Protein backbone atom coordinates (compact mmCIF):
# COMPACT_ATOMS: atom_id res chain seq x y z
CA UNK A 1 0.00 0.00 0.00
CA UNK A 2 1.36 3.40 -0.87
CA UNK A 3 1.71 6.21 1.60
CA UNK A 4 -0.56 8.28 -0.65
CA UNK A 5 -3.53 5.90 -0.40
CA UNK A 6 -6.61 8.14 -0.43
CA UNK A 7 -8.61 5.59 1.57
CA UNK A 8 -6.70 6.47 4.74
CA UNK A 9 -7.77 9.31 6.97
CA UNK A 10 -5.46 12.09 8.08
CA UNK A 11 -4.80 13.38 11.58
CA UNK A 12 -5.83 16.96 12.42
CA UNK A 13 -2.16 17.85 11.85
CA UNK A 14 -2.51 16.68 8.23
CA UNK A 15 -0.40 13.51 8.42
CA UNK A 16 -1.16 9.82 8.25
CA UNK A 17 -2.10 8.27 11.62
CA UNK A 18 0.46 6.21 13.52
CA UNK A 19 0.17 3.81 16.43
CA UNK A 20 0.73 6.77 18.76
CA UNK A 21 -2.47 8.35 17.41
CA UNK A 22 -4.57 5.20 17.92
CA UNK A 23 -3.26 3.75 21.17
CA UNK A 24 -5.34 3.69 24.34
CA UNK A 25 -2.72 4.90 26.79
CA UNK A 26 -4.65 4.29 29.98
CA UNK A 27 -5.01 0.57 29.22
CA UNK A 28 -5.38 -1.63 32.26
CA UNK A 29 -2.71 -4.22 32.94
CA UNK A 30 -1.90 -6.79 35.58
CA UNK A 31 1.10 -8.53 37.10
CA UNK A 32 1.94 -12.19 36.53
CA UNK A 33 0.84 -12.78 40.13
CA UNK A 34 -2.65 -11.31 39.66
CA UNK A 35 -5.28 -14.00 39.91
CA UNK A 36 -7.40 -15.15 37.01
CA UNK A 37 -10.44 -13.95 38.98
CA UNK A 38 -8.93 -10.44 39.20
CA UNK A 39 -8.34 -10.45 35.44
CA UNK A 40 -11.90 -11.62 34.79
CA UNK A 41 -13.25 -8.80 36.96
CA UNK A 42 -11.24 -6.27 34.95
CA UNK A 43 -12.63 -7.78 31.73
CA UNK A 44 -16.14 -7.33 33.13
CA UNK A 45 -15.67 -3.88 34.63
CA UNK A 46 -13.67 -2.39 31.74
CA UNK A 47 -15.55 -4.19 28.94
CA UNK A 48 -12.35 -5.58 27.47
CA UNK A 49 -10.96 -9.00 26.68
CA UNK A 50 -7.20 -8.52 26.83
CA UNK A 51 -4.88 -7.49 29.65
CA UNK A 52 -1.17 -6.92 29.16
CA UNK A 53 0.88 -8.66 31.85
CA UNK A 54 3.73 -6.53 33.14
CA UNK A 55 6.62 -7.44 35.41
CA UNK A 56 8.59 -4.45 36.71
CA UNK A 57 7.00 -2.36 33.96
CA UNK A 58 8.08 -4.70 31.16
CA UNK A 59 5.62 -6.62 29.00
CA UNK A 60 5.94 -10.37 29.54
CA UNK A 61 2.64 -11.55 28.08
CA UNK A 62 -1.07 -10.96 27.71
CA UNK A 63 -4.00 -12.73 29.26
CA UNK A 64 -7.21 -12.87 27.25
CA UNK A 65 -10.74 -13.96 27.96
CA UNK A 66 -10.01 -16.86 25.59
CA UNK A 67 -6.94 -17.89 27.63
CA UNK A 68 -9.17 -18.06 30.69
CA UNK A 69 -11.88 -20.04 28.89
CA UNK A 70 -9.30 -22.56 27.66
CA UNK A 71 -7.87 -22.85 31.18
CA UNK A 72 -11.17 -24.00 32.71
CA UNK A 73 -10.80 -27.71 31.87
CA UNK A 74 -7.12 -27.71 32.79
CA UNK A 75 -7.30 -26.04 36.21
CA UNK A 76 -10.17 -26.84 38.60
CA UNK A 77 -9.02 -23.96 40.83
CA UNK A 78 -8.61 -21.54 37.91
CA UNK A 79 -10.07 -18.47 39.62
CA UNK A 80 -7.36 -18.53 42.30
CA UNK A 81 -4.44 -19.28 39.98
CA UNK A 82 -2.04 -16.58 38.79
CA UNK A 83 -2.57 -15.25 35.26
CA UNK A 84 0.97 -16.43 34.45
CA UNK A 85 -0.46 -19.98 34.35
CA UNK A 86 -2.75 -19.20 31.41
CA UNK A 87 -1.32 -16.07 29.74
CA UNK A 88 0.07 -15.98 26.22
CA UNK A 89 3.77 -15.20 26.15
CA UNK A 90 3.95 -14.58 22.42
CA UNK A 91 2.68 -10.99 22.23
CA UNK A 92 1.98 -9.00 19.08
CA UNK A 93 3.80 -5.69 19.65
CA UNK A 94 4.16 -2.53 17.60
CA UNK A 95 6.13 0.70 18.00
CA UNK A 96 4.41 4.09 18.45
CA UNK A 97 5.76 5.46 15.16
CA UNK A 98 4.39 2.61 13.01
CA UNK A 99 1.93 3.87 10.35
CA UNK A 100 -1.67 2.78 10.02
CA UNK A 101 -1.01 0.39 7.15
CA UNK A 102 1.62 -1.43 9.28
CA UNK A 103 -0.91 -1.74 12.11
CA UNK A 104 -3.50 -3.08 9.69
CA UNK A 105 -1.04 -5.59 8.24
CA UNK A 106 0.20 -6.74 11.66
CA UNK A 107 -3.31 -7.37 13.00
CA UNK A 108 -4.17 -9.39 9.89
CA UNK A 109 -0.87 -11.32 9.80
CA UNK A 110 -0.87 -12.20 13.49
CA UNK A 111 -4.64 -12.88 13.54
CA UNK A 112 -5.02 -11.03 16.84
CA UNK A 113 -7.56 -8.53 18.11
CA UNK A 114 -5.05 -6.29 19.87
CA UNK A 115 -1.52 -4.97 19.52
CA UNK A 116 0.50 -3.79 22.50
CA UNK A 117 2.35 -0.56 21.76
CA UNK A 118 5.90 -0.68 23.17
CA UNK A 119 8.29 2.27 23.31
CA UNK A 120 12.01 2.17 22.53
CA UNK A 121 12.78 1.34 26.18
CA UNK A 122 10.55 -1.73 26.05
CA UNK A 123 7.83 -0.16 28.19
CA UNK A 124 4.16 -0.50 27.40
CA UNK A 125 2.55 2.66 26.00
CA UNK A 126 -0.90 1.12 25.67
CA UNK A 127 -3.06 -1.11 23.52
CA UNK A 128 -4.57 -0.79 20.05
CA UNK A 129 -7.68 -2.90 19.43
CA UNK A 130 -8.78 -3.72 15.89
CA UNK A 131 -11.92 -1.67 16.49
CA UNK A 132 -9.72 1.41 17.05
CA UNK A 133 -9.06 1.32 13.30
CA UNK A 134 -12.72 1.73 12.30
CA UNK A 135 -12.71 5.49 11.97
CA UNK A 136 -9.38 5.44 10.13
CA UNK A 137 -10.01 2.72 7.53
CA UNK A 138 -12.54 3.25 4.78
CA UNK A 139 -13.92 1.37 1.78
CA UNK A 140 -14.11 -2.01 3.47
CA UNK A 141 -10.43 -2.19 4.44
CA UNK A 142 -11.40 -3.18 7.98
CA UNK A 143 -12.54 -6.52 6.58
CA UNK A 144 -8.92 -7.28 5.64
CA UNK A 145 -7.97 -6.86 9.30
CA UNK A 146 -10.70 -8.97 10.90
CA UNK A 147 -11.08 -11.59 8.15
CA UNK A 148 -7.76 -11.92 6.31
Tab-separated table of C-alpha atoms in Angstrom:
chain	number	residue	atom	x	y	z
A	1	UNK	CA	0.000	0.000	0.000
A	2	UNK	CA	1.360	3.396	-0.866
A	3	UNK	CA	1.706	6.215	1.600
A	4	UNK	CA	-0.561	8.284	-0.649
A	5	UNK	CA	-3.528	5.902	-0.397
A	6	UNK	CA	-6.607	8.137	-0.425
A	7	UNK	CA	-8.611	5.594	1.572
A	8	UNK	CA	-6.697	6.468	4.744
A	9	UNK	CA	-7.773	9.315	6.967
A	10	UNK	CA	-5.462	12.091	8.076
A	11	UNK	CA	-4.797	13.381	11.580
A	12	UNK	CA	-5.828	16.958	12.423
A	13	UNK	CA	-2.163	17.849	11.847
A	14	UNK	CA	-2.511	16.685	8.225
A	15	UNK	CA	-0.400	13.512	8.425
A	16	UNK	CA	-1.165	9.822	8.245
A	17	UNK	CA	-2.103	8.267	11.617
A	18	UNK	CA	0.461	6.206	13.517
A	19	UNK	CA	0.168	3.805	16.434
A	20	UNK	CA	0.732	6.772	18.765
A	21	UNK	CA	-2.474	8.347	17.405
A	22	UNK	CA	-4.573	5.205	17.919
A	23	UNK	CA	-3.260	3.754	21.175
A	24	UNK	CA	-5.343	3.695	24.341
A	25	UNK	CA	-2.723	4.902	26.791
A	26	UNK	CA	-4.652	4.289	29.978
A	27	UNK	CA	-5.007	0.574	29.224
A	28	UNK	CA	-5.384	-1.634	32.257
A	29	UNK	CA	-2.710	-4.222	32.936
A	30	UNK	CA	-1.903	-6.788	35.584
A	31	UNK	CA	1.100	-8.528	37.098
A	32	UNK	CA	1.943	-12.191	36.525
A	33	UNK	CA	0.845	-12.778	40.130
A	34	UNK	CA	-2.649	-11.309	39.659
A	35	UNK	CA	-5.276	-14.003	39.914
A	36	UNK	CA	-7.399	-15.148	37.010
A	37	UNK	CA	-10.440	-13.947	38.976
A	38	UNK	CA	-8.933	-10.443	39.202
A	39	UNK	CA	-8.337	-10.454	35.442
A	40	UNK	CA	-11.898	-11.621	34.788
A	41	UNK	CA	-13.252	-8.802	36.963
A	42	UNK	CA	-11.238	-6.274	34.945
A	43	UNK	CA	-12.633	-7.778	31.732
A	44	UNK	CA	-16.136	-7.332	33.126
A	45	UNK	CA	-15.669	-3.879	34.627
A	46	UNK	CA	-13.669	-2.391	31.745
A	47	UNK	CA	-15.552	-4.189	28.936
A	48	UNK	CA	-12.349	-5.581	27.467
A	49	UNK	CA	-10.958	-9.005	26.680
A	50	UNK	CA	-7.198	-8.518	26.832
A	51	UNK	CA	-4.878	-7.489	29.651
A	52	UNK	CA	-1.170	-6.917	29.163
A	53	UNK	CA	0.875	-8.664	31.846
A	54	UNK	CA	3.734	-6.526	33.145
A	55	UNK	CA	6.622	-7.441	35.406
A	56	UNK	CA	8.594	-4.448	36.710
A	57	UNK	CA	7.003	-2.359	33.961
A	58	UNK	CA	8.077	-4.702	31.157
A	59	UNK	CA	5.618	-6.620	29.003
A	60	UNK	CA	5.941	-10.375	29.544
A	61	UNK	CA	2.641	-11.551	28.085
A	62	UNK	CA	-1.070	-10.958	27.712
A	63	UNK	CA	-4.005	-12.726	29.258
A	64	UNK	CA	-7.211	-12.869	27.249
A	65	UNK	CA	-10.745	-13.959	27.957
A	66	UNK	CA	-10.014	-16.864	25.592
A	67	UNK	CA	-6.935	-17.889	27.630
A	68	UNK	CA	-9.172	-18.064	30.693
A	69	UNK	CA	-11.879	-20.041	28.893
A	70	UNK	CA	-9.300	-22.559	27.657
A	71	UNK	CA	-7.866	-22.854	31.182
A	72	UNK	CA	-11.167	-24.001	32.710
A	73	UNK	CA	-10.802	-27.710	31.869
A	74	UNK	CA	-7.121	-27.709	32.792
A	75	UNK	CA	-7.298	-26.042	36.211
A	76	UNK	CA	-10.169	-26.836	38.596
A	77	UNK	CA	-9.021	-23.958	40.830
A	78	UNK	CA	-8.607	-21.537	37.907
A	79	UNK	CA	-10.065	-18.467	39.620
A	80	UNK	CA	-7.361	-18.527	42.302
A	81	UNK	CA	-4.443	-19.284	39.985
A	82	UNK	CA	-2.039	-16.576	38.792
A	83	UNK	CA	-2.568	-15.254	35.259
A	84	UNK	CA	0.965	-16.434	34.448
A	85	UNK	CA	-0.455	-19.985	34.350
A	86	UNK	CA	-2.748	-19.195	31.405
A	87	UNK	CA	-1.322	-16.071	29.737
A	88	UNK	CA	0.066	-15.984	26.223
A	89	UNK	CA	3.765	-15.201	26.151
A	90	UNK	CA	3.950	-14.584	22.417
A	91	UNK	CA	2.682	-10.993	22.226
A	92	UNK	CA	1.976	-8.995	19.082
A	93	UNK	CA	3.802	-5.692	19.646
A	94	UNK	CA	4.161	-2.534	17.601
A	95	UNK	CA	6.130	0.705	18.002
A	96	UNK	CA	4.406	4.091	18.450
A	97	UNK	CA	5.759	5.455	15.161
A	98	UNK	CA	4.388	2.615	13.010
A	99	UNK	CA	1.934	3.869	10.351
A	100	UNK	CA	-1.674	2.784	10.019
A	101	UNK	CA	-1.006	0.387	7.150
A	102	UNK	CA	1.618	-1.432	9.275
A	103	UNK	CA	-0.908	-1.735	12.114
A	104	UNK	CA	-3.505	-3.081	9.694
A	105	UNK	CA	-1.039	-5.593	8.237
A	106	UNK	CA	0.200	-6.736	11.657
A	107	UNK	CA	-3.314	-7.370	12.999
A	108	UNK	CA	-4.168	-9.390	9.894
A	109	UNK	CA	-0.872	-11.316	9.797
A	110	UNK	CA	-0.871	-12.198	13.494
A	111	UNK	CA	-4.643	-12.878	13.537
A	112	UNK	CA	-5.019	-11.029	16.835
A	113	UNK	CA	-7.557	-8.530	18.106
A	114	UNK	CA	-5.050	-6.293	19.871
A	115	UNK	CA	-1.522	-4.967	19.520
A	116	UNK	CA	0.498	-3.791	22.497
A	117	UNK	CA	2.353	-0.564	21.762
A	118	UNK	CA	5.895	-0.683	23.169
A	119	UNK	CA	8.288	2.274	23.313
A	120	UNK	CA	12.010	2.172	22.528
A	121	UNK	CA	12.777	1.343	26.175
A	122	UNK	CA	10.553	-1.734	26.049
A	123	UNK	CA	7.830	-0.160	28.192
A	124	UNK	CA	4.157	-0.502	27.402
A	125	UNK	CA	2.555	2.658	26.002
A	126	UNK	CA	-0.901	1.116	25.671
A	127	UNK	CA	-3.058	-1.113	23.516
A	128	UNK	CA	-4.573	-0.791	20.053
A	129	UNK	CA	-7.682	-2.902	19.428
A	130	UNK	CA	-8.785	-3.723	15.890
A	131	UNK	CA	-11.925	-1.669	16.488
A	132	UNK	CA	-9.718	1.412	17.050
A	133	UNK	CA	-9.059	1.323	13.299
A	134	UNK	CA	-12.719	1.725	12.297
A	135	UNK	CA	-12.712	5.490	11.971
A	136	UNK	CA	-9.385	5.437	10.126
A	137	UNK	CA	-10.010	2.725	7.526
A	138	UNK	CA	-12.540	3.253	4.782
A	139	UNK	CA	-13.919	1.370	1.777
A	140	UNK	CA	-14.107	-2.005	3.473
A	141	UNK	CA	-10.432	-2.187	4.436
A	142	UNK	CA	-11.395	-3.177	7.984
A	143	UNK	CA	-12.535	-6.518	6.576
A	144	UNK	CA	-8.920	-7.282	5.636
A	145	UNK	CA	-7.970	-6.858	9.299
A	146	UNK	CA	-10.699	-8.967	10.900
A	147	UNK	CA	-11.085	-11.595	8.151
A	148	UNK	CA	-7.759	-11.915	6.314
